[in-house]
Short mmCIF file of C-alpha atoms in Angstrom, two decimals:
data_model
loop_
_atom_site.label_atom_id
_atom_site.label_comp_id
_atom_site.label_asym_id
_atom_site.label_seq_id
_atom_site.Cartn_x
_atom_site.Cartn_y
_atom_site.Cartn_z
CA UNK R 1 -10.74 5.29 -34.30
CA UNK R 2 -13.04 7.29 -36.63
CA UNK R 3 -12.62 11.21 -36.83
CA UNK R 4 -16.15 11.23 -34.64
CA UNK R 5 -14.96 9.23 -31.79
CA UNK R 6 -12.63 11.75 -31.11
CA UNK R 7 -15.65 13.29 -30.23
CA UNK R 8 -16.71 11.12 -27.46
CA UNK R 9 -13.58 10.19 -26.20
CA UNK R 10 -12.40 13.46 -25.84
CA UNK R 11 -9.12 13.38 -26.01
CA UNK R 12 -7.64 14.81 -23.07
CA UNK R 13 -4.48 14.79 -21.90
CA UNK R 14 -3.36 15.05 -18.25
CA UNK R 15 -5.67 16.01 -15.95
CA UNK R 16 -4.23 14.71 -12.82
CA UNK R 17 -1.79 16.87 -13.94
CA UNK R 18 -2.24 20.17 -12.22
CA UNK R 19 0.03 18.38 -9.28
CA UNK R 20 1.07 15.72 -10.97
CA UNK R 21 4.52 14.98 -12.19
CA UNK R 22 4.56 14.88 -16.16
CA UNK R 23 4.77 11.74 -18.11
CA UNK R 24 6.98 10.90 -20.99
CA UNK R 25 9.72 12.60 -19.46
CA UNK R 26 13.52 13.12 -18.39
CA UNK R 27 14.30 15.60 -15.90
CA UNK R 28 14.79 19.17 -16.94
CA UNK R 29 14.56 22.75 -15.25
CA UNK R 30 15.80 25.08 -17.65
CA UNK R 31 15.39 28.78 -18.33
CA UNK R 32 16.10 29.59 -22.33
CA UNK R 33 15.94 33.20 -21.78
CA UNK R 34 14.62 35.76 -19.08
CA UNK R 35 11.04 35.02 -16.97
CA UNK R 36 10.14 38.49 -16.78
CA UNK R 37 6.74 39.89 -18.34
CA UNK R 38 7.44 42.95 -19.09
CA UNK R 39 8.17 44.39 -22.39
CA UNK R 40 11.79 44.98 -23.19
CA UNK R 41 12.14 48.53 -25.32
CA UNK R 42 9.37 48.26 -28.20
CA UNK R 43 9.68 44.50 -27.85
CA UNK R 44 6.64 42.27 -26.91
CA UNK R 45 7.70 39.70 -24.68
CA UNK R 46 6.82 36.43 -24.33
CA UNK R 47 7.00 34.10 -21.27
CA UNK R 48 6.28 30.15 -22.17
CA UNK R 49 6.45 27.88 -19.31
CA UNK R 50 5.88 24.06 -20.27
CA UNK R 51 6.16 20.35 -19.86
CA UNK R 52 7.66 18.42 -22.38
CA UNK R 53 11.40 18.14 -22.02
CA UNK R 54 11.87 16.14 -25.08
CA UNK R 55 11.62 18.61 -27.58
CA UNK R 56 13.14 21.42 -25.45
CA UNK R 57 16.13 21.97 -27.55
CA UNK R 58 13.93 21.71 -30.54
CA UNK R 59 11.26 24.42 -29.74
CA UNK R 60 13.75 26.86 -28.34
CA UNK R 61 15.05 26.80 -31.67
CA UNK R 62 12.15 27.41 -33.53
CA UNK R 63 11.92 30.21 -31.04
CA UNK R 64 14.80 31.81 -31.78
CA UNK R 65 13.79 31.50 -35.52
CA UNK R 66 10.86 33.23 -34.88
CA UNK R 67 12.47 35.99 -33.07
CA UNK R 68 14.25 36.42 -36.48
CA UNK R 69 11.48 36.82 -38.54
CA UNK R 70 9.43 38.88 -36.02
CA UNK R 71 11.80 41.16 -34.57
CA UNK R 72 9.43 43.13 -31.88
CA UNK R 73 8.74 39.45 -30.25
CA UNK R 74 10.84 38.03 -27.48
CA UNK R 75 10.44 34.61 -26.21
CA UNK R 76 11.45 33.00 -23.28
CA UNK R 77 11.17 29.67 -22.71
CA UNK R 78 11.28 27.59 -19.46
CA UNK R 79 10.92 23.92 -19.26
CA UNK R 80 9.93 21.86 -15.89
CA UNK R 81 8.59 18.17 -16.63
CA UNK R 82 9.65 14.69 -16.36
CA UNK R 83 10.67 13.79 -12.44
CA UNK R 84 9.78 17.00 -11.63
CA UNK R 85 6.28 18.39 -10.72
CA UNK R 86 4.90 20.44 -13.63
CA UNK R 87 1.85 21.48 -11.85
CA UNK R 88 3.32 22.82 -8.10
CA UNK R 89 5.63 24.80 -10.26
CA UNK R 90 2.85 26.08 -12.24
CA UNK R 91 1.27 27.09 -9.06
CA UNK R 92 4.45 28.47 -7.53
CA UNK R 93 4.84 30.76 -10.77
CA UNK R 94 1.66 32.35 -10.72
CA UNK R 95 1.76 32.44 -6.48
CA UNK R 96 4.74 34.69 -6.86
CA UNK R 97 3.05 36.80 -9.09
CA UNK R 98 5.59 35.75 -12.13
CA UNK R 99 2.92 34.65 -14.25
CA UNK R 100 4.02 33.26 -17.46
CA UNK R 101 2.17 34.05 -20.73
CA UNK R 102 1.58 30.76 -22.49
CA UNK R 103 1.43 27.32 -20.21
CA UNK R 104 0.29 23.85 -20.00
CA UNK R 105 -3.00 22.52 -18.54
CA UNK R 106 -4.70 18.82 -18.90
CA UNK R 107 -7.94 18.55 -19.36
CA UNK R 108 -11.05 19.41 -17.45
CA UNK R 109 -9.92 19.22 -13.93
CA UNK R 110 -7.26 21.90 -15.05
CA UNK R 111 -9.50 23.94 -17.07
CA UNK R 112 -11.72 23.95 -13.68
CA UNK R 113 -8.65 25.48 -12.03
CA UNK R 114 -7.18 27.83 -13.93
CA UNK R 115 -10.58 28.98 -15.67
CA UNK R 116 -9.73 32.83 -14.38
CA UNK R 117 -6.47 32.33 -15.84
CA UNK R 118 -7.12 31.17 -19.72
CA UNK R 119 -8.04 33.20 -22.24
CA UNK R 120 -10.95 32.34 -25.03
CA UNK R 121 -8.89 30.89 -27.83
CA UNK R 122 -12.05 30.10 -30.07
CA UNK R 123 -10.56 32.79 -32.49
CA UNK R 124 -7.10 32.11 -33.49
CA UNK R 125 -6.73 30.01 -36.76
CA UNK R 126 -5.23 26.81 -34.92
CA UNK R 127 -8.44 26.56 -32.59
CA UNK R 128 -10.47 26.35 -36.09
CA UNK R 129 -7.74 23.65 -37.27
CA UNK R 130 -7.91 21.22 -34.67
CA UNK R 131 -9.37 17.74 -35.06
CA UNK R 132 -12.64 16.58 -33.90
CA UNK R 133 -12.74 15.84 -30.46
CA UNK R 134 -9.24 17.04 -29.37
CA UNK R 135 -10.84 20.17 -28.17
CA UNK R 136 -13.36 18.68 -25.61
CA UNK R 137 -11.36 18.41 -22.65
CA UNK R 138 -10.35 22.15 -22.95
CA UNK R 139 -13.43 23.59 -23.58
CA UNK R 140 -15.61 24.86 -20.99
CA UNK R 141 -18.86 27.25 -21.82
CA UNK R 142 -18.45 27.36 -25.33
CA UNK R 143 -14.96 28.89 -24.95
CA UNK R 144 -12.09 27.02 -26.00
CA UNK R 145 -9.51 27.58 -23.47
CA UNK R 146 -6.60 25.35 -24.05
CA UNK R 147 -5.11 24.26 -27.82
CA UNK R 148 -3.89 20.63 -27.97
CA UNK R 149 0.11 19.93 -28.47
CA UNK R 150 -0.13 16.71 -30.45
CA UNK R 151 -1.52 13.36 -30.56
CA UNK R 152 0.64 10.78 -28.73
CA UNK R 153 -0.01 7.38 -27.56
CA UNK R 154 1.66 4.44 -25.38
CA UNK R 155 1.54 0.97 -24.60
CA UNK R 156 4.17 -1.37 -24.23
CA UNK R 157 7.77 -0.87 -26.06
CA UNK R 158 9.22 -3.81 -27.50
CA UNK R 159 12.93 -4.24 -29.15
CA UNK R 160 11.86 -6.51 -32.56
CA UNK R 161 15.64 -7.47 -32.87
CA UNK R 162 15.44 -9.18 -29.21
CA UNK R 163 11.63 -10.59 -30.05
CA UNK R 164 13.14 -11.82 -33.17
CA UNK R 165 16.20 -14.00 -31.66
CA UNK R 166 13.50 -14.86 -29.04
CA UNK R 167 11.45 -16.48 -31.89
CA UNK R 168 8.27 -14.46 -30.70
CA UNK R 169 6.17 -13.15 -32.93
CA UNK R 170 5.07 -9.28 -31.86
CA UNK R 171 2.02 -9.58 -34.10
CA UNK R 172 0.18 -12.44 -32.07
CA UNK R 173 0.64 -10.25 -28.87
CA UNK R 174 -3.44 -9.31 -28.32
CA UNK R 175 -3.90 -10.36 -24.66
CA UNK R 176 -2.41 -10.23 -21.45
CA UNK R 177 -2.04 -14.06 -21.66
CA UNK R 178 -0.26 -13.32 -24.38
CA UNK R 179 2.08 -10.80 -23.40
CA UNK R 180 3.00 -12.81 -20.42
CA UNK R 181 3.92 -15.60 -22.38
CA UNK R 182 6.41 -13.25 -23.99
CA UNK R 183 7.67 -12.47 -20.86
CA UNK R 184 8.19 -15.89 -20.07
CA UNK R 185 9.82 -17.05 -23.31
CA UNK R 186 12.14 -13.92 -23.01
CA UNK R 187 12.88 -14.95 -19.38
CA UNK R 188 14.15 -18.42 -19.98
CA UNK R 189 16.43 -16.89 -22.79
CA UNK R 190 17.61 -13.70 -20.96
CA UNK R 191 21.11 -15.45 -20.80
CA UNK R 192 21.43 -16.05 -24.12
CA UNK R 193 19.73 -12.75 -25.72
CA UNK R 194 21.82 -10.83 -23.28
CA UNK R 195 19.25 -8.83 -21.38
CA UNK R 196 18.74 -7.96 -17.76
CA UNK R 197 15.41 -8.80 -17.93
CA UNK R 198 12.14 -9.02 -20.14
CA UNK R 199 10.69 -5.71 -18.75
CA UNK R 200 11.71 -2.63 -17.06
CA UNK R 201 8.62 -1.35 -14.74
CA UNK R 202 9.35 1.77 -13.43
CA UNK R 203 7.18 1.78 -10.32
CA UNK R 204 9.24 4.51 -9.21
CA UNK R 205 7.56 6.74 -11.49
CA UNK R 206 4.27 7.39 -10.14
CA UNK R 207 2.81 9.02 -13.45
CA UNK R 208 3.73 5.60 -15.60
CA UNK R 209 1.67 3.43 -12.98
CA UNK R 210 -1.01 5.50 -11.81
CA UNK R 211 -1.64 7.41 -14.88
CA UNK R 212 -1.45 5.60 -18.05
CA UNK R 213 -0.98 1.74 -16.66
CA UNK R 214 -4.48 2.58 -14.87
CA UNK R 215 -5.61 4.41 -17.56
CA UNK R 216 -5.63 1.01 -19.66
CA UNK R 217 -8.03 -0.36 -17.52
CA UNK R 218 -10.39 2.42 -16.42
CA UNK R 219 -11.24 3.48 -19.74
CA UNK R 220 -13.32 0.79 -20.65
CA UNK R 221 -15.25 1.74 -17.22
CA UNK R 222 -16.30 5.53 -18.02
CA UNK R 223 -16.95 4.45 -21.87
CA UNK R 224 -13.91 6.21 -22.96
CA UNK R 225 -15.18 8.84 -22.38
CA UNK R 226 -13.30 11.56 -20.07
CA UNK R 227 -16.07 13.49 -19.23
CA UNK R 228 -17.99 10.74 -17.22
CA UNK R 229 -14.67 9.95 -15.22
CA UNK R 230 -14.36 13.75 -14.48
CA UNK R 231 -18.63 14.04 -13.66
CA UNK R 232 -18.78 10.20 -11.79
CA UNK R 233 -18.57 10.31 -8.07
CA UNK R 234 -17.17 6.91 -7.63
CA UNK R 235 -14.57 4.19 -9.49
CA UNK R 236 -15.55 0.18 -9.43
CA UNK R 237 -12.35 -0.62 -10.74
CA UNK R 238 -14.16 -3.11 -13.03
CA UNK R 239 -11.25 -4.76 -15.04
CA UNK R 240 -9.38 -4.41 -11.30
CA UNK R 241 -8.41 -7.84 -11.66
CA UNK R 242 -6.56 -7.29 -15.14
CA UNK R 243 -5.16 -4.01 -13.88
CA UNK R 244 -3.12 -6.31 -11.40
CA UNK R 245 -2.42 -8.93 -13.52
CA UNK R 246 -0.93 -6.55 -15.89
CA UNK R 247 1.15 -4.74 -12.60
CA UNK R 248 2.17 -8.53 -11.60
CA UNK R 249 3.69 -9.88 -15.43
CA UNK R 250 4.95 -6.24 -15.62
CA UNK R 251 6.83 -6.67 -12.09
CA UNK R 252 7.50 -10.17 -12.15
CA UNK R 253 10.05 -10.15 -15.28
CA UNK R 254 11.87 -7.05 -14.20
CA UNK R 255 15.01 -5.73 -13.50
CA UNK R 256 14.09 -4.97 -9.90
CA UNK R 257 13.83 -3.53 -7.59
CA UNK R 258 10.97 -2.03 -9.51
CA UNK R 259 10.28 0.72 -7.02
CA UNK R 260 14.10 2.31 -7.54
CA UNK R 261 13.39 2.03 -11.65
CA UNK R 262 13.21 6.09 -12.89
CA UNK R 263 12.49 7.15 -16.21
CA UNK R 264 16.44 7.68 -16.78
CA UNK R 265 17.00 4.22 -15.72
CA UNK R 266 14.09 2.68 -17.54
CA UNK R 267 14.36 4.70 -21.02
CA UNK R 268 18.27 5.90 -21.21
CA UNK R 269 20.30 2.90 -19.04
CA UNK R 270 18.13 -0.12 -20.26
CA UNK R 271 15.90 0.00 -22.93
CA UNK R 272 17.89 1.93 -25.30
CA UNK R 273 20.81 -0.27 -24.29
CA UNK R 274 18.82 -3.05 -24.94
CA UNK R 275 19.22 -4.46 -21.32
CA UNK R 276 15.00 -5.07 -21.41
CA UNK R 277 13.21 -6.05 -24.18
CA UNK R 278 9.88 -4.21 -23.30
CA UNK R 279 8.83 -1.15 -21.01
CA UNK R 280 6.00 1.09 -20.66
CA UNK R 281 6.04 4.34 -22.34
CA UNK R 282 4.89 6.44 -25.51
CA UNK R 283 5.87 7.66 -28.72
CA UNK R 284 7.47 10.49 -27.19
CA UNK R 285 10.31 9.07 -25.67
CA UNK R 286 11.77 8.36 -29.71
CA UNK R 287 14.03 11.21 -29.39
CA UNK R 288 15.42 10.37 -26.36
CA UNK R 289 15.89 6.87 -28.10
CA UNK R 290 17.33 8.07 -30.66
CA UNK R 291 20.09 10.13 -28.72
CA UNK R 292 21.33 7.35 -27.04
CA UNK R 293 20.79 4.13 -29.78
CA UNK R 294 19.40 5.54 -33.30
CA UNK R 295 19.71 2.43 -34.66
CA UNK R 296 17.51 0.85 -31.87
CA UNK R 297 14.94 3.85 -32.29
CA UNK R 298 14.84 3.88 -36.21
CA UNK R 299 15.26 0.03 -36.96
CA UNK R 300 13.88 -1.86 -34.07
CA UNK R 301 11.43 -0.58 -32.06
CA UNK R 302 7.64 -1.58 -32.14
CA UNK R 303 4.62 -0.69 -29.42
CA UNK R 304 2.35 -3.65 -27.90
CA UNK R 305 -1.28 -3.09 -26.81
CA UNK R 306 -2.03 -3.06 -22.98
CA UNK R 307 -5.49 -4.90 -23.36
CA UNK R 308 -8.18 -5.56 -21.04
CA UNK R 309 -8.72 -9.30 -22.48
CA UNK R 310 -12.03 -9.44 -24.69
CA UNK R 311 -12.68 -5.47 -23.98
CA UNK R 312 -9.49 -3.43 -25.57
CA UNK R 313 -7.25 -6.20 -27.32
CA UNK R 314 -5.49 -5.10 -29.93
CA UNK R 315 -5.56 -1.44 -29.04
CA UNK R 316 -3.36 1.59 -27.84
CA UNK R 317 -4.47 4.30 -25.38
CA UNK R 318 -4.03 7.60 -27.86
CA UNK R 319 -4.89 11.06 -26.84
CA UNK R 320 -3.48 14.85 -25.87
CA UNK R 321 -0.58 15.11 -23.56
CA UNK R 322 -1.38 18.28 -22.52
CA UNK R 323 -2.87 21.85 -24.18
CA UNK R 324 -1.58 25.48 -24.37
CA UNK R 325 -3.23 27.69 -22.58
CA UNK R 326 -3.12 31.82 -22.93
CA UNK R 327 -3.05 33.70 -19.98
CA UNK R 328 -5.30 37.05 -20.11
CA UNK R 329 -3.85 38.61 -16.83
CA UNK R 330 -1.32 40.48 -19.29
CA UNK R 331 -1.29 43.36 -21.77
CA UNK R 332 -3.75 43.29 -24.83
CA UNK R 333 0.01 42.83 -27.12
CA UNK R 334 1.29 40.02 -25.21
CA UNK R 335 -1.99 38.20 -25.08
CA UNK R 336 -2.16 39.03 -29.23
CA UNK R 337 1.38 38.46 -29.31
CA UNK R 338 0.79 34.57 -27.70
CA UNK R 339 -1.72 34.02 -29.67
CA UNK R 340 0.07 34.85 -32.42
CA UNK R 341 3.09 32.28 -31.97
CA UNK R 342 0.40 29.40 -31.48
CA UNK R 343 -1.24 29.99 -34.57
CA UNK R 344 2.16 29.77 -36.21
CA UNK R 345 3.43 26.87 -34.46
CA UNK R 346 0.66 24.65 -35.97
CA UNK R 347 -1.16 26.27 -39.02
CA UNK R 348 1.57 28.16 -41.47
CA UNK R 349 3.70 25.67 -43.80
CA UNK R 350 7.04 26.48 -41.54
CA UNK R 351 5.56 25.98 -38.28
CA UNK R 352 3.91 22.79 -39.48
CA UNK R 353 7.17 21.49 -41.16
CA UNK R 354 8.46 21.60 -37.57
CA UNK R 355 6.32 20.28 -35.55
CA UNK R 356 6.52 17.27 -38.20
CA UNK R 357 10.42 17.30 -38.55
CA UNK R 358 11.86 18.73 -35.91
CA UNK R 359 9.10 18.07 -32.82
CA UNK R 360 8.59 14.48 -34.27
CA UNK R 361 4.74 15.22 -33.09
CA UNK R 362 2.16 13.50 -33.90
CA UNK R 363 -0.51 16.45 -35.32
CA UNK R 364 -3.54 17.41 -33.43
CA UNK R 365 -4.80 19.61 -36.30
CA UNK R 366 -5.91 19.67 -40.04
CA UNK R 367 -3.68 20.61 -42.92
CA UNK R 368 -0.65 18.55 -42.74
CA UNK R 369 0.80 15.81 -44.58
CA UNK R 370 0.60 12.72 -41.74
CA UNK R 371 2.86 10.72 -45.29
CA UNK R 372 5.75 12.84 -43.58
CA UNK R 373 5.28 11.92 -39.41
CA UNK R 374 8.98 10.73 -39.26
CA UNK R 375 9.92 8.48 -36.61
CA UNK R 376 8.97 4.78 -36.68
CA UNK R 377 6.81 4.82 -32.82
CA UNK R 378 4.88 8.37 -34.04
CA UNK R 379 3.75 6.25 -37.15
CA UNK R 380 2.70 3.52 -35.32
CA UNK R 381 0.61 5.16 -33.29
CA UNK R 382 -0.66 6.99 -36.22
CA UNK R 383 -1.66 3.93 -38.02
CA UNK R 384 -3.13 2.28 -34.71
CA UNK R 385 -5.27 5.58 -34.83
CA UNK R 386 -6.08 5.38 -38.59
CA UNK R 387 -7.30 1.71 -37.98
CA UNK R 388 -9.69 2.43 -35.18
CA UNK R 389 -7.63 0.37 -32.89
CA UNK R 390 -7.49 2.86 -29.95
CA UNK R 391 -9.08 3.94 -26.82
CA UNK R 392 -8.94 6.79 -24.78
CA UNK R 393 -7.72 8.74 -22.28
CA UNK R 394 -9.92 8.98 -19.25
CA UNK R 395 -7.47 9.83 -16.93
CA UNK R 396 -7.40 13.58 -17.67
CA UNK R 397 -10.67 13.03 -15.73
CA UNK R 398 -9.64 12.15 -12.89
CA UNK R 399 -9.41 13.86 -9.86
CA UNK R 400 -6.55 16.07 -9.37
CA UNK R 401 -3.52 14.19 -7.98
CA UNK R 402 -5.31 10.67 -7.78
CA UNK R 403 -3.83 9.35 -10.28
CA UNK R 404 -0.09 9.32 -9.27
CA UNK R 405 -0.67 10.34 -5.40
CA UNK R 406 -3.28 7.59 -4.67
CA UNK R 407 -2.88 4.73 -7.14
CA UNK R 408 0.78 5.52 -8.25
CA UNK R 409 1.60 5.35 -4.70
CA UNK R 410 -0.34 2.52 -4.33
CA UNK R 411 1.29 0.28 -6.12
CA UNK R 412 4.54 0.83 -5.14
CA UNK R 413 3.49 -0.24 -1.65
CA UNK R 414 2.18 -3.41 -3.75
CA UNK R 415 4.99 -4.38 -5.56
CA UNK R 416 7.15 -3.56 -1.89
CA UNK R 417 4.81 -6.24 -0.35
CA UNK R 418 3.51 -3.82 1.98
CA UNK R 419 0.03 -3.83 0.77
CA UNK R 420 -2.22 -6.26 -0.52
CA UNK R 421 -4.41 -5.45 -4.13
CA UNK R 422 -7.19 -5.40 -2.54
CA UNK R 423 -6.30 -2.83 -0.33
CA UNK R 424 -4.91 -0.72 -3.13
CA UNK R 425 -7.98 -0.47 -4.90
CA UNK R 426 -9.98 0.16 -1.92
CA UNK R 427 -7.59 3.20 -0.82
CA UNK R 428 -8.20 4.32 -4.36
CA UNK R 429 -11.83 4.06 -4.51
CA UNK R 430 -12.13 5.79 -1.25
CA UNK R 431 -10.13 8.32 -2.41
CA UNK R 432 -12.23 9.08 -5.72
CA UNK R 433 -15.26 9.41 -3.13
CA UNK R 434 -13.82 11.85 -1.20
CA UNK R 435 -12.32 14.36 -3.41
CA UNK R 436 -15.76 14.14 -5.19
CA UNK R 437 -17.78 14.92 -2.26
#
């Protein structure tokens, strides 16, 4: 979509989050360093405590490199994300009074939260740099109070090598109809392409259903827009109907049972052992791709829209996974110090060379060169955005935990046979009305 959409959609990135287990994910719990705050000799310390697992290793490097070059910084780094809950670790950090300095929030259900514990970032050089739009769900007053990671967006992940023995054409995918006659076709061939199964739906992640698979289909309903899902008091559920005909082709050709399916199992054992031929999930899992098959991730991998039919065909769900925020309940040097690191990470020639190279992000800000965004599923998603063929991510606007707790949870009753659809959308619409009361 246009720069100015950004505007409207406001590109948000998990709101649900503050509670919410972290999508795109493996499991990791790691400490790259100390967790104290204090300042070690005439060193300015640095706490970071974040999501995104896949590019752990990566940013801990460029951490120690900038150690190197600013010798009275120290940064620790400490990564929770994936299966694990993100946001009840973010609360039990700051509970125990071991606050980091730099952290993750979503959008403006977060910002809501932790507004006493985010500094005014309107004047570092990356808050200047940031494309149009990608600041609205972190800004609050007039202050921004969260910078944006990256751009990243999902949809379905197909193997073209499997597609291609399968004689289906990727390209002609628009519609649900059409995606499930994939499914089918792949189905009646599984024997012979050697797969498992067309899909792997992991229900067991409640992030993958709840958040983005509902995402796809509530967008359309609040206009794209995240601020009306955050201000409405209620949900319709208006494309309901394709919501669970998506959850139904999605569940019907896979390995099952769906409900045991984790990201390890879904990502690592079977897609990039091509066992499945399509799965749910984002650019972000490339790396993780790449680690296990790089000739799968570089060669073969392509990203279907999940449309609602005549709304949204054709398009991706792109927006920000999550943003930075700076907490002010530190010395005036660490909270310079933090600000400091930010603006390098995405506005000076090295830090942008990494978060290009190294990071494989997709860039949230001005000034780089988008000819160099290196892995196959970050450049698809790039050129979905260039094309205007995307929508947006509403789901940051939702209330906190509804997402995975309520709908996530939801449908893994539904796909168990223990509740009906009708039932899961009324538990979820109830829910909405409550927690907005």
């Amino acid at each position: 979509m246009k720069m100015q959409m950004w505007k409207k959609i406001g590109l948000v990135s998990f709101t649900a989050l503050i509670g919410l287990s972290l999508a795109a994910c493996g499991n990791a719990s790691d400490n790259a360093g100390g967790t104290d705050n204090s300042a070690s000799g005439d060193k300015t310390e640095i706490d970071i405590f974040q999501f995104k697992v896949e590019f752990k290793d990566q940013f801990e490097s460029l951490a120690k490199k900038y150690e190197e070059e600013h010798p009275n910084v120290k940064i620790n780094i400490e990564t929770v994300g994936g299966g694990s809950d993100y946001g009840a670790a973010l609360k039990s950090k700051f509970s125990s009074g071991n606050e980091p300095n730099i952290y993750n929030i979503g959008g403006p259900e977060d910002v809501n939260m932790w507004e006493k514990s985010l500094t005014d970032l309107s004047d570092t050089e990356a808050a200047k740099q940031a494309l149009d739009g990608t600041l609205t769900g972190s800004t609050k007053d007039g202050k921004v109070l969260g910078l944006p990671y990256n751009i990243e967006g999902y949809g379905v992940l197909y193997n073209k090598e499997i597609f291609e023995k399968a004689g289906i054409d990727a390209s002609s995918i628009k519609t649900l109809e059409d995606l499930e006659a994939a499914a089918k076709t792949l189905d009646e061939k599984k024997a012979e392409l050697g797969i498992d199964a067309p899909f792997a739906l992991a229900a067991k992640e409640q992030w993958i259903t709840g958040l983005h698979g509902s995402n796809a289909f509530l967008n359309a309903e609040f206009d794209n827009d995240v601020m009306k899902a955050y201000e409405s008091k209620t949900v319709s559920f208006k494309y309901g109907d394709q919501f669970k005909k998506y959850i139904d082709i999605s569940n019907k050709y896979s390995v099952q049972p769906t409900n045991s399916l984790d990201y390890s199992q879904q990502i690592e054992q079977l897609f990039s052992n091509g066992k499945v031929a399509m799965t749910q999930q984002g650019n972000w899992v490339y790396p993780t791709i790449a680690g296990i098959n790089e000739d799968l991730a570089n060669n073969n991998i392509g990203l279907l829209p999940i449309p609602i039919d005549g709304v949204t065909e054709g398009t991706i769900p792109v927006g920000v996974p999550m943003y930075w925020g700076v907490n002010p309940n530190a010395s005036d040097e660490e909270v310079q110090a933090s600000k400091d690191f930010l603006d390098y990470l995405y506005t000076t020639d090295e830090g942008k060379q990494i978060v290009l190279e190294d990071f494989k992000f997709v860039p949230a800000y001005k000034g780089f060169d988008t000819d160099k965004i290196s892995d196959p599923l970050s450049k698809e998603v790039y050129t979905y955005y260039t094309e205007g063929k995307t929508t947006g991510w509403v789901f940051m606007g939702y209330p906190a935990g509804w997402g995975e707790q309520t709908v996530g949870a939801q449908i893994q009753k539904y796909v168990a046979g223990e509740a009906s659809w009708d039932e899961v959308v009324k538990t979820a619409q109830d829910k909405w009305s409550d927690e907005r009361k």
